Amino acid sequence: MAVIALVAGCSSSGGKADEAGSGDAGGSAQDVNTPRLKIAMVTHSGEGDTFWDIVQSGAKQAARKDNVEFLYANDKEAKGQAELVQSFVDKKVDGIVVTLAKPEAMKDVLGKAAAAGIPVVTINSGAEFSAKFGALSHVGQDESVAGEAVGQEISRRGKKKALCVIHEQGNVSLEQRCAGVKKTFEGSVENLNVEGTNAPAAQSSLSAKLQASTDIDAVITLGASIAAVSVKAKLDAGSKAEVDTFDLNAEVVKRLKAEEVGFAVDQQPYLQGYLAVDELWLYKTNGNVLGGGKPVLTGPAIVTEKDVPELEKYTARGTR
């Protein structure tokens, strides 16, 4: 596993909102002497994106350890996500974990959380907006640096023309990834927008593009679920392009093993969920803040078929 050196500190299960006990981590707490806290997570996930199941797994594990009731909600639309955050502010939860894929839509409601004395930790996207919006810290990878690492890797592999597949328009993190690829890739990069929550439509769009542009020799997907779609589109189009992807799950590891995907960029979503909940617990019970004002980095790391034996046991249980 190649870990990229950095200087400084993307659910199917949650639906629109997963509250009223169903999001409670349950189990026995490691430290029952601390007060029972209620922590909510609100993400920009669309339906069927298994990445967020892994994030939730980490969050729930930390919640079990910390005597926390964990609540989860998601909405791919920025307005809906902001309304969900407001609902948890109104419920006076003890802490909120939130993504900033479309940051400006979240600014006002995070200001309301701050005014209500509710601490916030941001994860996954929008790191540069986290402190500006009053969050304690941000947990995730530097998306620009991750994109640059991909550009360097496909250059090393001798690729000449890359297609960067954006599965959610307006998501700043996805745009940063493609921009990073373009910055360091020695060849040319073209972006393609597809509807990530509609796999058949995304596959059709990608297949048509590969048929029309036969010189594309690298397809870069920005999420694990789109990687599988891209492999199918490549076969439909009769393309010889290598499919590489950001993010990891059991399906991607399976395709790495079969050499249907060249490499993946792991940002450790389990760790993002775990650290965010744990930090809010530490802050509420001991005044701790992670990162010293800098983002807490969980990636990127380049993984290939050589890493499959180590990864399979973790992806099988939904933690990588």
PDB file of C-alpha atoms in Angstrom:
ATOM      1  CA  MET A   1       0.000   0.000   0.000  1.00  0.00           C
ATOM      2  CA  ALA A   2       1.520   3.327  -1.068  1.00  0.00           C
ATOM      3  CA  VAL A   3       0.724   6.084   1.401  1.00  0.00           C
ATOM      4  CA  ILE A   4       1.054   9.601  -0.029  1.00  0.00           C
ATOM      5  CA  ALA A   5       3.159  11.922   2.129  1.00  0.00           C
ATOM      6  CA  LEU A   6       1.317  15.106   3.115  1.00  0.00           C
ATOM      7  CA  VAL A   7       2.351  18.356   4.756  1.00  0.00           C
ATOM      8  CA  ALA A   8      -0.814  19.211   6.686  1.00  0.00           C
ATOM      9  CA  GLY A   9      -3.601  18.172   8.154  1.00  0.00           C
ATOM     10  CA  CYS A  10     -17.851  10.240  -1.023  1.00  0.00           C
ATOM     11  CA  SER A  11     -25.939   5.722   2.502  1.00  0.00           C
ATOM     12  CA  SER A  12     -27.900   3.109   1.329  1.00  0.00           C
ATOM     13  CA  SER A  13     -28.908   2.237   4.847  1.00  0.00           C
ATOM     14  CA  GLY A  14     -29.911   5.587   6.284  1.00  0.00           C
ATOM     15  CA  GLY A  15     -32.455   6.929   3.814  1.00  0.00           C
ATOM     16  CA  LYS A  16     -33.439  10.556   4.362  1.00  0.00           C
ATOM     17  CA  ALA A  17     -33.173  10.217   8.115  1.00  0.00           C
ATOM     18  CA  ASP A  18     -32.341   7.362  10.451  1.00  0.00           C
ATOM     19  CA  GLU A  19     -33.460   8.410  13.912  1.00  0.00           C
ATOM     20  CA  ALA A  20     -35.759   7.279  16.707  1.00  0.00           C
ATOM     21  CA  GLY A  21     -33.434   4.584  17.970  1.00  0.00           C
ATOM     22  CA  SER A  22     -32.654   2.852  14.662  1.00  0.00           C
ATOM     23  CA  GLY A  23     -29.426   4.829  14.398  1.00  0.00           C
ATOM     24  CA  ASP A  24     -28.437   4.053  17.998  1.00  0.00           C
ATOM     25  CA  ALA A  25     -25.196   2.117  18.063  1.00  0.00           C
ATOM     26  CA  GLY A  26     -26.487  -0.056  20.906  1.00  0.00           C
ATOM     27  CA  GLY A  27     -24.218  -2.457  22.728  1.00  0.00           C
ATOM     28  CA  SER A  28     -22.461  -1.841  25.995  1.00  0.00           C
ATOM     29  CA  ALA A  29     -20.308   1.233  26.479  1.00  0.00           C
ATOM     30  CA  GLN A  30     -16.706   0.933  27.477  1.00  0.00           C
ATOM     31  CA  ASP A  31     -16.928   3.873  29.877  1.00  0.00           C
ATOM     32  CA  VAL A  32     -20.377   3.958  31.497  1.00  0.00           C
ATOM     33  CA  ASN A  33     -19.198   6.621  33.946  1.00  0.00           C
ATOM     34  CA  THR A  34     -19.384   9.342  31.268  1.00  0.00           C
ATOM     35  CA  PRO A  35     -22.759  10.956  30.532  1.00  0.00           C
ATOM     36  CA  ARG A  36     -24.885   9.505  27.757  1.00  0.00           C
ATOM     37  CA  LEU A  37     -24.500  11.814  24.730  1.00  0.00           C
ATOM     38  CA  LYS A  38     -26.497  12.148  21.518  1.00  0.00           C
ATOM     39  CA  ILE A  39     -24.464  12.795  18.348  1.00  0.00           C
ATOM     40  CA  ALA A  40     -25.946  13.223  14.868  1.00  0.00           C
ATOM     41  CA  MET A  41     -24.305  12.795  11.473  1.00  0.00           C
ATOM     42  CA  VAL A  42     -25.726  14.424   8.330  1.00  0.00           C
ATOM     43  CA  THR A  43     -24.160  13.661   4.944  1.00  0.00           C
ATOM     44  CA  HIS A  44     -24.732  14.506   1.287  1.00  0.00           C
ATOM     45  CA  SER A  45     -25.020  10.836   0.336  1.00  0.00           C
ATOM     46  CA  GLY A  46     -27.359   9.727  -2.396  1.00  0.00           C
ATOM     47  CA  GLU A  47     -29.229   6.450  -2.144  1.00  0.00           C
ATOM     48  CA  GLY A  48     -27.190   3.304  -2.723  1.00  0.00           C
ATOM     49  CA  ASP A  49     -23.747   4.810  -2.025  1.00  0.00           C
ATOM     50  CA  THR A  50     -22.056   2.155   0.109  1.00  0.00           C
ATOM     51  CA  PHE A  51     -19.184   4.493   0.984  1.00  0.00           C
ATOM     52  CA  TRP A  52     -21.376   6.003   3.690  1.00  0.00           C
ATOM     53  CA  ASP A  53     -22.208   2.602   5.152  1.00  0.00           C
ATOM     54  CA  ILE A  54     -18.493   2.286   5.930  1.00  0.00           C
ATOM     55  CA  VAL A  55     -18.413   5.776   7.470  1.00  0.00           C
ATOM     56  CA  GLN A  56     -21.375   4.818   9.640  1.00  0.00           C
ATOM     57  CA  SER A  57     -19.690   1.588  10.722  1.00  0.00           C
ATOM     58  CA  GLY A  58     -16.804   3.591  12.149  1.00  0.00           C
ATOM     59  CA  ALA A  59     -19.120   6.109  13.786  1.00  0.00           C
ATOM     60  CA  LYS A  60     -21.201   3.376  15.403  1.00  0.00           C
ATOM     61  CA  GLN A  61     -18.125   1.617  16.754  1.00  0.00           C
ATOM     62  CA  ALA A  62     -16.950   4.846  18.403  1.00  0.00           C
ATOM     63  CA  ALA A  63     -20.483   5.414  19.716  1.00  0.00           C
ATOM     64  CA  ARG A  64     -20.533   1.995  21.361  1.00  0.00           C
ATOM     65  CA  LYS A  65     -17.218   2.711  23.034  1.00  0.00           C
ATOM     66  CA  ASP A  66     -18.156   6.214  24.162  1.00  0.00           C
ATOM     67  CA  ASN A  67     -21.687   5.684  25.499  1.00  0.00           C
ATOM     68  CA  VAL A  68     -23.165   7.718  22.634  1.00  0.00           C
ATOM     69  CA  GLU A  69     -26.537   7.493  20.907  1.00  0.00           C
ATOM     70  CA  PHE A  70     -25.702   7.865  17.215  1.00  0.00           C
ATOM     71  CA  LEU A  71     -28.240   9.328  14.769  1.00  0.00           C
ATOM     72  CA  TYR A  72     -27.779   9.424  11.004  1.00  0.00           C
ATOM     73  CA  ALA A  73     -29.508  11.289   8.178  1.00  0.00           C
ATOM     74  CA  ASN A  74     -28.646  12.093   4.569  1.00  0.00           C
ATOM     75  CA  ASP A  75     -29.871  14.085   1.598  1.00  0.00           C
ATOM     76  CA  LYS A  76     -28.027  14.529  -1.702  1.00  0.00           C
ATOM     77  CA  GLU A  77     -29.674  17.926  -2.177  1.00  0.00           C
ATOM     78  CA  ALA A  78     -27.912  20.748  -0.359  1.00  0.00           C
ATOM     79  CA  LYS A  79     -31.133  22.358   0.847  1.00  0.00           C
ATOM     80  CA  GLY A  80     -32.375  19.071   2.261  1.00  0.00           C
ATOM     81  CA  GLN A  81     -29.085  18.418   4.009  1.00  0.00           C
ATOM     82  CA  ALA A  82     -29.196  21.861   5.637  1.00  0.00           C
ATOM     83  CA  GLU A  83     -32.766  21.236   6.807  1.00  0.00           C
ATOM     84  CA  LEU A  84     -31.685  17.944   8.399  1.00  0.00           C
ATOM     85  CA  VAL A  85     -28.889  19.724  10.274  1.00  0.00           C
ATOM     86  CA  GLN A  86     -31.438  22.299  11.475  1.00  0.00           C
ATOM     87  CA  SER A  87     -33.687  19.506  12.740  1.00  0.00           C
ATOM     88  CA  PHE A  88     -30.853  18.193  14.910  1.00  0.00           C
ATOM     89  CA  VAL A  89     -30.074  21.702  16.158  1.00  0.00           C
ATOM     90  CA  ASP A  90     -33.739  21.976  17.159  1.00  0.00           C
ATOM     91  CA  LYS A  91     -33.466  18.636  18.975  1.00  0.00           C
ATOM     92  CA  LYS A  92     -30.476  20.038  20.921  1.00  0.00           C
ATOM     93  CA  VAL A  93     -28.170  17.119  20.222  1.00  0.00           C
ATOM     94  CA  ASP A  94     -24.770  17.152  21.924  1.00  0.00           C
ATOM     95  CA  GLY A  95     -22.764  17.268  18.703  1.00  0.00           C
ATOM     96  CA  ILE A  96     -23.104  17.194  14.922  1.00  0.00           C
ATOM     97  CA  VAL A  97     -20.928  15.573  12.250  1.00  0.00           C
ATOM     98  CA  VAL A  98     -21.509  17.016   8.779  1.00  0.00           C
ATOM     99  CA  THR A  99     -20.112  16.948   5.240  1.00  0.00           C
ATOM    100  CA  LEU A 100     -19.518  20.119   3.227  1.00  0.00           C
ATOM    101  CA  ALA A 101     -19.853  18.904  -0.352  1.00  0.00           C
ATOM    102  CA  LYS A 102     -21.843  22.068  -1.181  1.00  0.00           C
ATOM    103  CA  PRO A 103     -20.481  24.339   1.527  1.00  0.00           C
ATOM    104  CA  GLU A 104     -22.328  27.604   0.968  1.00  0.00           C
ATOM    105  CA  ALA A 105     -25.659  25.868   1.574  1.00  0.00           C
ATOM    106  CA  MET A 106     -24.425  24.794   5.016  1.00  0.00           C
ATOM    107  CA  LYS A 107     -22.947  28.081   6.224  1.00  0.00           C
ATOM    108  CA  ASP A 108     -26.036  29.578   7.862  1.00  0.00           C
ATOM    109  CA  VAL A 109     -27.235  26.418   9.596  1.00  0.00           C
ATOM    110  CA  LEU A 110     -23.776  25.721  11.025  1.00  0.00           C
ATOM    111  CA  GLY A 111     -23.843  29.265  12.364  1.00  0.00           C
ATOM    112  CA  LYS A 112     -27.091  28.356  14.120  1.00  0.00           C
ATOM    113  CA  ALA A 113     -25.472  25.247  15.579  1.00  0.00           C
ATOM    114  CA  ALA A 114     -22.642  27.394  16.933  1.00  0.00           C
ATOM    115  CA  ALA A 115     -25.117  29.892  18.389  1.00  0.00           C
ATOM    116  CA  ALA A 116     -26.902  27.003  20.121  1.00  0.00           C
ATOM    117  CA  GLY A 117     -23.608  25.820  21.635  1.00  0.00           C
ATOM    118  CA  ILE A 118     -23.548  22.581  19.635  1.00  0.00           C
ATOM    119  CA  PRO A 119     -20.024  21.555  18.569  1.00  0.00           C
ATOM    120  CA  VAL A 120     -19.531  20.475  14.958  1.00  0.00           C
ATOM    121  CA  VAL A 121     -16.924  18.292  13.269  1.00  0.00           C
ATOM    122  CA  THR A 122     -16.831  18.211   9.461  1.00  0.00           C
ATOM    123  CA  ILE A 123     -15.768  15.134   7.535  1.00  0.00           C
ATOM    124  CA  ASN A 124     -14.917  14.019   4.012  1.00  0.00           C
ATOM    125  CA  SER A 125     -15.534  17.180   1.980  1.00  0.00           C
ATOM    126  CA  GLY A 126     -15.066  20.936   2.176  1.00  0.00           C
ATOM    127  CA  ALA A 127     -12.014  20.966   4.462  1.00  0.00           C
ATOM    128  CA  GLU A 128     -11.140  24.553   3.542  1.00  0.00           C
ATOM    129  CA  PHE A 129     -14.542  25.754   4.791  1.00  0.00           C
ATOM    130  CA  SER A 130     -14.555  23.845   8.077  1.00  0.00           C
ATOM    131  CA  ALA A 131     -12.861  26.392  10.348  1.00  0.00           C
ATOM    132  CA  LYS A 132     -14.580  29.313   8.588  1.00  0.00           C
ATOM    133  CA  PHE A 133     -17.956  27.801   9.461  1.00  0.00           C
ATOM    134  CA  GLY A 134     -17.013  27.291  13.109  1.00  0.00           C
ATOM    135  CA  ALA A 135     -16.255  23.561  13.180  1.00  0.00           C
ATOM    136  CA  LEU A 136     -13.824  22.158  15.742  1.00  0.00           C
ATOM    137  CA  SER A 137     -11.883  20.361  13.005  1.00  0.00           C
ATOM    138  CA  HIS A 138     -12.122  18.443   9.746  1.00  0.00           C
ATOM    139  CA  VAL A 139     -11.457  14.730   9.278  1.00  0.00           C
ATOM    140  CA  GLY A 140     -10.694  13.449   5.776  1.00  0.00           C
ATOM    141  CA  GLN A 141      -8.168  13.533   2.974  1.00  0.00           C
ATOM    142  CA  ASP A 142      -6.819  16.525   1.052  1.00  0.00           C
ATOM    143  CA  GLU A 143      -8.766  16.073  -2.181  1.00  0.00           C
ATOM    144  CA  SER A 144      -6.401  18.130  -4.336  1.00  0.00           C
ATOM    145  CA  VAL A 145      -3.398  16.162  -3.115  1.00  0.00           C
ATOM    146  CA  ALA A 146      -5.287  12.907  -3.708  1.00  0.00           C
ATOM    147  CA  GLY A 147      -6.037  13.972  -7.273  1.00  0.00           C
ATOM    148  CA  GLU A 148      -2.407  14.899  -7.833  1.00  0.00           C
ATOM    149  CA  ALA A 149      -1.359  11.441  -6.614  1.00  0.00           C
ATOM    150  CA  VAL A 150      -3.672   9.847  -9.187  1.00  0.00           C
ATOM    151  CA  GLY A 151      -2.293  12.050 -11.962  1.00  0.00           C
ATOM    152  CA  GLN A 152       1.228  10.960 -11.056  1.00  0.00           C
ATOM    153  CA  GLU A 153       0.227   7.286 -10.893  1.00  0.00           C
ATOM    154  CA  ILE A 154      -1.455   7.166 -14.309  1.00  0.00           C
ATOM    155  CA  SER A 155       1.511   9.044 -15.771  1.00  0.00           C
ATOM    156  CA  ARG A 156       3.798   6.384 -14.303  1.00  0.00           C
ATOM    157  CA  ARG A 157       1.605   3.762 -15.950  1.00  0.00           C
ATOM    158  CA  GLY A 158       2.149   5.403 -19.346  1.00  0.00           C
ATOM    159  CA  LYS A 159      -1.398   6.667 -19.908  1.00  0.00           C
ATOM    160  CA  LYS A 160      -1.983   9.493 -22.392  1.00  0.00           C
ATOM    161  CA  LYS A 161      -5.661  10.488 -22.208  1.00  0.00           C
ATOM    162  CA  ALA A 162      -7.800  10.275 -19.071  1.00  0.00           C
ATOM    163  CA  LEU A 163     -11.526  10.633 -18.508  1.00  0.00           C
ATOM    164  CA  CYS A 164     -12.439  11.890 -15.021  1.00  0.00           C
ATOM    165  CA  VAL A 165     -16.003  10.815 -14.194  1.00  0.00           C
ATOM    166  CA  ILE A 166     -17.876  13.201 -11.868  1.00  0.00           C
ATOM    167  CA  HIS A 167     -20.912  11.458 -10.392  1.00  0.00           C
ATOM    168  CA  GLU A 168     -22.353  14.431  -8.471  1.00  0.00           C
ATOM    169  CA  GLN A 169     -22.365  17.866 -10.085  1.00  0.00           C
ATOM    170  CA  GLY A 170     -21.506  20.767  -7.773  1.00  0.00           C
ATOM    171  CA  ASN A 171     -19.625  18.641  -5.246  1.00  0.00           C
ATOM    172  CA  VAL A 172     -16.490  20.669  -4.519  1.00  0.00           C
ATOM    173  CA  SER A 173     -14.463  17.638  -3.428  1.00  0.00           C
ATOM    174  CA  LEU A 174     -15.070  15.797  -6.695  1.00  0.00           C
ATOM    175  CA  GLU A 175     -14.105  18.871  -8.694  1.00  0.00           C
ATOM    176  CA  GLN A 176     -10.904  19.181  -6.637  1.00  0.00           C
ATOM    177  CA  ARG A 177     -10.014  15.561  -7.367  1.00  0.00           C
ATOM    178  CA  CYS A 178     -10.293  16.016 -11.137  1.00  0.00           C
ATOM    179  CA  ALA A 179      -8.393  19.306 -10.959  1.00  0.00           C
ATOM    180  CA  GLY A 180      -5.633  17.547  -9.029  1.00  0.00           C
ATOM    181  CA  VAL A 181      -5.424  14.797 -11.656  1.00  0.00           C
ATOM    182  CA  LYS A 182      -5.151  17.414 -14.401  1.00  0.00           C
ATOM    183  CA  LYS A 183      -2.413  19.279 -12.518  1.00  0.00           C
ATOM    184  CA  THR A 184       0.056  16.399 -12.410  1.00  0.00           C
ATOM    185  CA  PHE A 185      -0.957  14.132 -15.303  1.00  0.00           C
ATOM    186  CA  GLU A 186       1.464  14.298 -18.211  1.00  0.00           C
ATOM    187  CA  GLY A 187      -1.325  13.588 -20.683  1.00  0.00           C
ATOM    188  CA  SER A 188      -4.735  15.216 -21.232  1.00  0.00           C
ATOM    189  CA  VAL A 189      -7.783  15.050 -18.958  1.00  0.00           C
ATOM    190  CA  GLU A 190     -11.450  15.465 -19.855  1.00  0.00           C
ATOM    191  CA  ASN A 191     -14.267  15.542 -17.307  1.00  0.00           C
ATOM    192  CA  LEU A 192     -17.563  13.705 -17.794  1.00  0.00           C
ATOM    193  CA  ASN A 193     -20.612  14.335 -15.603  1.00  0.00           C
ATOM    194  CA  VAL A 194     -22.912  11.369 -14.959  1.00  0.00           C
ATOM    195  CA  GLU A 195     -25.864  10.758 -12.662  1.00  0.00           C
ATOM    196  CA  GLY A 196     -24.298   8.738  -9.873  1.00  0.00           C
ATOM    197  CA  THR A 197     -27.577   7.613  -8.333  1.00  0.00           C
ATOM    198  CA  ASN A 198     -28.773   6.181 -11.661  1.00  0.00           C
ATOM    199  CA  ALA A 199     -26.365   3.359 -12.537  1.00  0.00           C
ATOM    200  CA  PRO A 200     -27.947   2.382 -15.909  1.00  0.00           C
ATOM    201  CA  ALA A 201     -27.886   6.004 -17.110  1.00  0.00           C
ATOM    202  CA  ALA A 202     -24.312   6.493 -15.892  1.00  0.00           C
ATOM    203  CA  GLN A 203     -23.203   3.289 -17.636  1.00  0.00           C
ATOM    204  CA  SER A 204     -24.880   4.335 -20.878  1.00  0.00           C
ATOM    205  CA  SER A 205     -23.280   7.806 -20.828  1.00  0.00           C
ATOM    206  CA  LEU A 206     -19.849   6.414 -20.122  1.00  0.00           C
ATOM    207  CA  SER A 207     -20.136   3.671 -22.737  1.00  0.00           C
ATOM    208  CA  ALA A 208     -21.155   6.207 -25.369  1.00  0.00           C
ATOM    209  CA  LYS A 209     -18.192   8.421 -24.481  1.00  0.00           C
ATOM    210  CA  LEU A 210     -15.722   5.536 -24.714  1.00  0.00           C
ATOM    211  CA  GLN A 211     -17.146   4.485 -28.070  1.00  0.00           C
ATOM    212  CA  ALA A 212     -16.825   8.029 -29.385  1.00  0.00           C
ATOM    213  CA  SER A 213     -13.320   8.622 -27.990  1.00  0.00           C
ATOM    214  CA  THR A 214     -11.353   5.459 -28.604  1.00  0.00           C
ATOM    215  CA  ASP A 215      -8.072   7.127 -27.572  1.00  0.00           C
ATOM    216  CA  ILE A 216      -9.118   7.316 -23.899  1.00  0.00           C
ATOM    217  CA  ASP A 217      -6.788   4.916 -22.093  1.00  0.00           C
ATOM    218  CA  ALA A 218      -7.620   5.746 -18.464  1.00  0.00           C
ATOM    219  CA  VAL A 219     -11.023   6.128 -16.791  1.00  0.00           C
ATOM    220  CA  ILE A 220     -10.818   7.754 -13.357  1.00  0.00           C
ATOM    221  CA  THR A 221     -13.919   7.308 -11.227  1.00  0.00           C
ATOM    222  CA  LEU A 222     -14.439   9.315  -8.045  1.00  0.00           C
ATOM    223  CA  GLY A 223     -16.395   6.744  -6.049  1.00  0.00           C
ATOM    224  CA  ALA A 224     -16.345   2.983  -5.576  1.00  0.00           C
ATOM    225  CA  SER A 225     -19.880   2.436  -6.864  1.00  0.00           C
ATOM    226  CA  ILE A 226     -19.069   4.201 -10.137  1.00  0.00           C
ATOM    227  CA  ALA A 227     -15.988   2.018 -10.620  1.00  0.00           C
ATOM    228  CA  ALA A 228     -18.162  -1.079 -11.082  1.00  0.00           C
ATOM    229  CA  VAL A 229     -20.390   0.836 -13.511  1.00  0.00           C
ATOM    230  CA  SER A 230     -17.329   1.947 -15.467  1.00  0.00           C
ATOM    231  CA  VAL A 231     -15.970  -1.588 -15.795  1.00  0.00           C
ATOM    232  CA  LYS A 232     -19.296  -2.630 -17.363  1.00  0.00           C
ATOM    233  CA  ALA A 233     -19.331   0.452 -19.630  1.00  0.00           C
ATOM    234  CA  LYS A 234     -15.799  -0.314 -20.777  1.00  0.00           C
ATOM    235  CA  LEU A 235     -16.844  -3.833 -21.783  1.00  0.00           C
ATOM    236  CA  ASP A 236     -19.940  -2.493 -23.563  1.00  0.00           C
ATOM    237  CA  ALA A 237     -17.800  -0.062 -25.540  1.00  0.00           C
ATOM    238  CA  GLY A 238     -15.064  -2.564 -26.347  1.00  0.00           C
ATOM    239  CA  SER A 239     -12.586  -0.124 -24.823  1.00  0.00           C
ATOM    240  CA  LYS A 240      -9.098  -1.040 -23.620  1.00  0.00           C
ATOM    241  CA  ALA A 241      -8.962   1.835 -21.111  1.00  0.00           C
ATOM    242  CA  GLU A 242      -7.777   1.085 -17.587  1.00  0.00           C
ATOM    243  CA  VAL A 243     -10.368   1.819 -14.905  1.00  0.00           C
ATOM    244  CA  ASP A 244      -8.949   3.358 -11.718  1.00  0.00           C
ATOM    245  CA  THR A 245     -10.931   4.761  -8.832  1.00  0.00           C
ATOM    246  CA  PHE A 246     -11.071   6.822  -5.716  1.00  0.00           C
ATOM    247  CA  ASP A 247     -12.445   5.026  -2.647  1.00  0.00           C
ATOM    248  CA  LEU A 248     -12.564   1.417  -1.632  1.00  0.00           C
ATOM    249  CA  ASN A 249     -15.157  -1.228  -0.803  1.00  0.00           C
ATOM    250  CA  ALA A 250     -15.530  -5.002  -1.118  1.00  0.00           C
ATOM    251  CA  GLU A 251     -16.570  -4.742  -4.780  1.00  0.00           C
ATOM    252  CA  VAL A 252     -13.516  -2.656  -5.682  1.00  0.00           C
ATOM    253  CA  VAL A 253     -11.208  -5.086  -3.872  1.00  0.00           C
ATOM    254  CA  LYS A 254     -12.818  -7.934  -5.833  1.00  0.00           C
ATOM    255  CA  ARG A 255     -12.181  -6.074  -9.086  1.00  0.00           C
ATOM    256  CA  LEU A 256      -8.607  -5.244  -8.073  1.00  0.00           C
ATOM    257  CA  LYS A 257      -8.047  -8.960  -7.523  1.00  0.00           C
ATOM    258  CA  ALA A 258      -9.504  -9.725 -10.964  1.00  0.00           C
ATOM    259  CA  GLU A 259      -7.367  -6.918 -12.450  1.00  0.00           C
ATOM    260  CA  GLU A 260     -10.496  -5.179 -13.744  1.00  0.00           C
ATOM    261  CA  VAL A 261      -9.476  -2.085 -11.759  1.00  0.00           C
ATOM    262  CA  GLY A 262      -5.875  -0.924 -11.872  1.00  0.00           C
ATOM    263  CA  PHE A 263      -5.668   0.850  -8.513  1.00  0.00           C
ATOM    264  CA  ALA A 264      -7.816   2.573  -5.909  1.00  0.00           C
ATOM    265  CA  VAL A 265      -7.306   5.576  -3.640  1.00  0.00           C
ATOM    266  CA  ASP A 266      -8.226   4.746  -0.047  1.00  0.00           C
ATOM    267  CA  GLN A 267      -9.275   7.635   2.214  1.00  0.00           C
ATOM    268  CA  GLN A 268     -10.330   5.318   5.074  1.00  0.00           C
ATOM    269  CA  PRO A 269     -14.012   6.264   5.497  1.00  0.00           C
ATOM    270  CA  TYR A 270     -14.349   4.043   8.585  1.00  0.00           C
ATOM    271  CA  LEU A 271     -11.722   6.197  10.269  1.00  0.00           C
ATOM    272  CA  GLN A 272     -13.568   9.387   9.290  1.00  0.00           C
ATOM    273  CA  GLY A 273     -16.737   8.250  11.043  1.00  0.00           C
ATOM    274  CA  TYR A 274     -14.897   6.852  14.051  1.00  0.00           C
ATOM    275  CA  LEU A 275     -12.680   9.888  14.667  1.00  0.00           C
ATOM    276  CA  ALA A 276     -15.500  12.403  14.213  1.00  0.00           C
ATOM    277  CA  VAL A 277     -17.720  10.794  16.864  1.00  0.00           C
ATOM    278  CA  ASP A 278     -14.757  10.152  19.154  1.00  0.00           C
ATOM    279  CA  GLU A 279     -13.598  13.756  18.869  1.00  0.00           C
ATOM    280  CA  LEU A 280     -17.011  15.138  19.791  1.00  0.00           C
ATOM    281  CA  TRP A 281     -17.103  12.792  22.800  1.00  0.00           C
ATOM    282  CA  LEU A 282     -13.600  13.870  23.830  1.00  0.00           C
ATOM    283  CA  TYR A 283     -14.537  17.537  23.425  1.00  0.00           C
ATOM    284  CA  LYS A 284     -17.727  17.203  25.471  1.00  0.00           C
ATOM    285  CA  THR A 285     -16.131  15.132  28.245  1.00  0.00           C
ATOM    286  CA  ASN A 286     -12.568  16.455  28.344  1.00  0.00           C
ATOM    287  CA  GLY A 287     -12.303  19.619  26.219  1.00  0.00           C
ATOM    288  CA  ASN A 288     -10.031  17.945  23.645  1.00  0.00           C
ATOM    289  CA  VAL A 289      -9.709  19.068  20.011  1.00  0.00           C
ATOM    290  CA  LEU A 290      -7.872  16.981  17.410  1.00  0.00           C
ATOM    291  CA  GLY A 291      -5.515  18.385  14.806  1.00  0.00           C
ATOM    292  CA  GLY A 292      -4.378  21.615  16.407  1.00  0.00           C
ATOM    293  CA  GLY A 293      -6.477  23.651  14.003  1.00  0.00           C
ATOM    294  CA  LYS A 294      -5.380  21.636  10.963  1.00  0.00           C
ATOM    295  CA  PRO A 295      -7.385  18.939   9.133  1.00  0.00           C
ATOM    296  CA  VAL A 296      -6.920  15.415  10.486  1.00  0.00           C
ATOM    297  CA  LEU A 297      -5.846  13.428   7.434  1.00  0.00           C
ATOM    298  CA  THR A 298      -7.085   9.885   6.761  1.00  0.00           C
ATOM    299  CA  GLY A 299      -5.581   9.529   3.265  1.00  0.00           C
ATOM    300  CA  PRO A 300      -4.836   9.237   0.449  1.00  0.00           C
ATOM    301  CA  ALA A 301      -3.187   5.842  -0.052  1.00  0.00           C
ATOM    302  CA  ILE A 302      -2.810   4.075  -3.407  1.00  0.00           C
ATOM    303  CA  VAL A 303      -3.805   0.402  -3.227  1.00  0.00           C
ATOM    304  CA  THR A 304      -3.385  -2.234  -5.946  1.00  0.00           C
ATOM    305  CA  GLU A 305      -3.928  -5.957  -6.431  1.00  0.00           C
ATOM    306  CA  LYS A 306      -0.856  -6.540  -4.243  1.00  0.00           C
ATOM    307  CA  ASP A 307      -2.798  -5.188  -1.246  1.00  0.00           C
ATOM    308  CA  VAL A 308      -5.836  -7.451  -1.766  1.00  0.00           C
ATOM    309  CA  PRO A 309      -4.856 -10.223   0.691  1.00  0.00           C
ATOM    310  CA  GLU A 310      -4.607  -7.713   3.521  1.00  0.00           C
ATOM    311  CA  LEU A 311      -7.723  -5.772   2.555  1.00  0.00           C
ATOM    312  CA  GLU A 312     -10.154  -8.638   1.883  1.00  0.00           C
ATOM    313  CA  LYS A 313     -10.652  -9.534   5.535  1.00  0.00           C
ATOM    314  CA  TYR A 314     -11.562  -5.922   6.362  1.00  0.00           C
ATOM    315  CA  THR A 315     -13.824  -5.202   3.377  1.00  0.00           C
ATOM    316  CA  ALA A 316     -15.666  -8.473   4.069  1.00  0.00           C
ATOM    317  CA  ARG A 317     -16.804  -7.082   7.407  1.00  0.00           C
ATOM    318  CA  GLY A 318     -17.582  -3.613   6.028  1.00  0.00           C
ATOM    319  CA  THR A 319     -14.840  -1.628   7.723  1.00  0.00           C
ATOM    320  CA  ARG A 320     -12.666  -0.751   4.693  1.00  0.00           C
TER     321      ARG A 320
END
